[in-house]
Amino acid sequence: MKLVRDLLDKQVVDREQIKIGKVDGLVAELRPGKPPRIIAIELGSITLARRLGAGPGRWMARLAVKLGGKQHGEPHRIAWHKVKDIGIDIEFDIDVGETSIFAWQDWLRDHVIGRIPGA
């Protein structure tokens, strides 16, 4: 498997086929004398900004904390052992409703979109 080609930027879905986002980063464990092992994927704007460099990653993390609170200062991680299937989409054995992945979207709906007349 070629990790960048086969995983990065692919759609992620939960066990009910609800689209969660796209794979923005991979988390690997470095082991002495053994090849690295993928332990999680990361989703979100912080990880996406880190792909541009350390500076943009720090800036995005500070912005996320300022707008959403300290709990939004880290990217969302999904453990690799939760992978059910890798095909066109990457399916994880999780229920997105039990995570905080959509918390930012919920905040925008409640604080911004909901205040727009006629929305």
PDB file of C-alpha atoms in Angstrom, residues 2 10 16-17 24 29 43-44 47 52 56 58 60 64 68 71 74 77 79 85 88 93 99 103 109 118:
ATOM      1  CA  LYS A   2       1.295   3.450  -0.891  1.00  0.00           C
ATOM      2  CA  LYS A  10      -9.689  10.116   0.847  1.00  0.00           C
ATOM      3  CA  GLU A  16     -23.520   4.228   8.973  1.00  0.00           C
ATOM      4  CA  GLN A  17     -21.815   5.662   5.855  1.00  0.00           C
ATOM      5  CA  ASP A  24      -5.658  15.140   6.319  1.00  0.00           C
ATOM      6  CA  GLU A  29       4.637   5.078  15.574  1.00  0.00           C
ATOM      7  CA  LEU A  43      -8.866  15.075  10.281  1.00  0.00           C
ATOM      8  CA  GLY A  44      -9.357  18.815  10.352  1.00  0.00           C
ATOM      9  CA  THR A  47      -3.629  18.975  10.285  1.00  0.00           C
ATOM     10  CA  LEU A  52       1.912  23.608   4.630  1.00  0.00           C
ATOM     11  CA  PRO A  56       0.594  27.604   9.444  1.00  0.00           C
ATOM     12  CA  ARG A  58       0.479  26.681  14.880  1.00  0.00           C
ATOM     13  CA  MET A  60      -4.532  27.402  12.746  1.00  0.00           C
ATOM     14  CA  ALA A  64      -9.228  27.164  16.591  1.00  0.00           C
ATOM     15  CA  GLY A  68     -13.880  27.320  19.786  1.00  0.00           C
ATOM     16  CA  GLN A  71     -10.837  21.484  23.249  1.00  0.00           C
ATOM     17  CA  GLU A  74      -5.857  19.527  18.553  1.00  0.00           C
ATOM     18  CA  ARG A  77      -7.759  11.467  15.571  1.00  0.00           C
ATOM     19  CA  ALA A  79      -7.413   5.038  15.797  1.00  0.00           C
ATOM     20  CA  ASP A  85     -12.656  -1.125   4.875  1.00  0.00           C
ATOM     21  CA  ILE A  88     -13.171   4.401  -2.603  1.00  0.00           C
ATOM     22  CA  ASP A  93     -16.096   1.355  12.896  1.00  0.00           C
ATOM     23  CA  THR A  99     -17.368  12.065  18.702  1.00  0.00           C
ATOM     24  CA  ALA A 103     -18.675  20.192  17.016  1.00  0.00           C
ATOM     25  CA  ARG A 109     -24.888  26.509  12.773  1.00  0.00           C
ATOM     26  CA  GLY A 118     -34.329  33.406   6.571  1.00  0.00           C
TER      27      GLY A 118
END
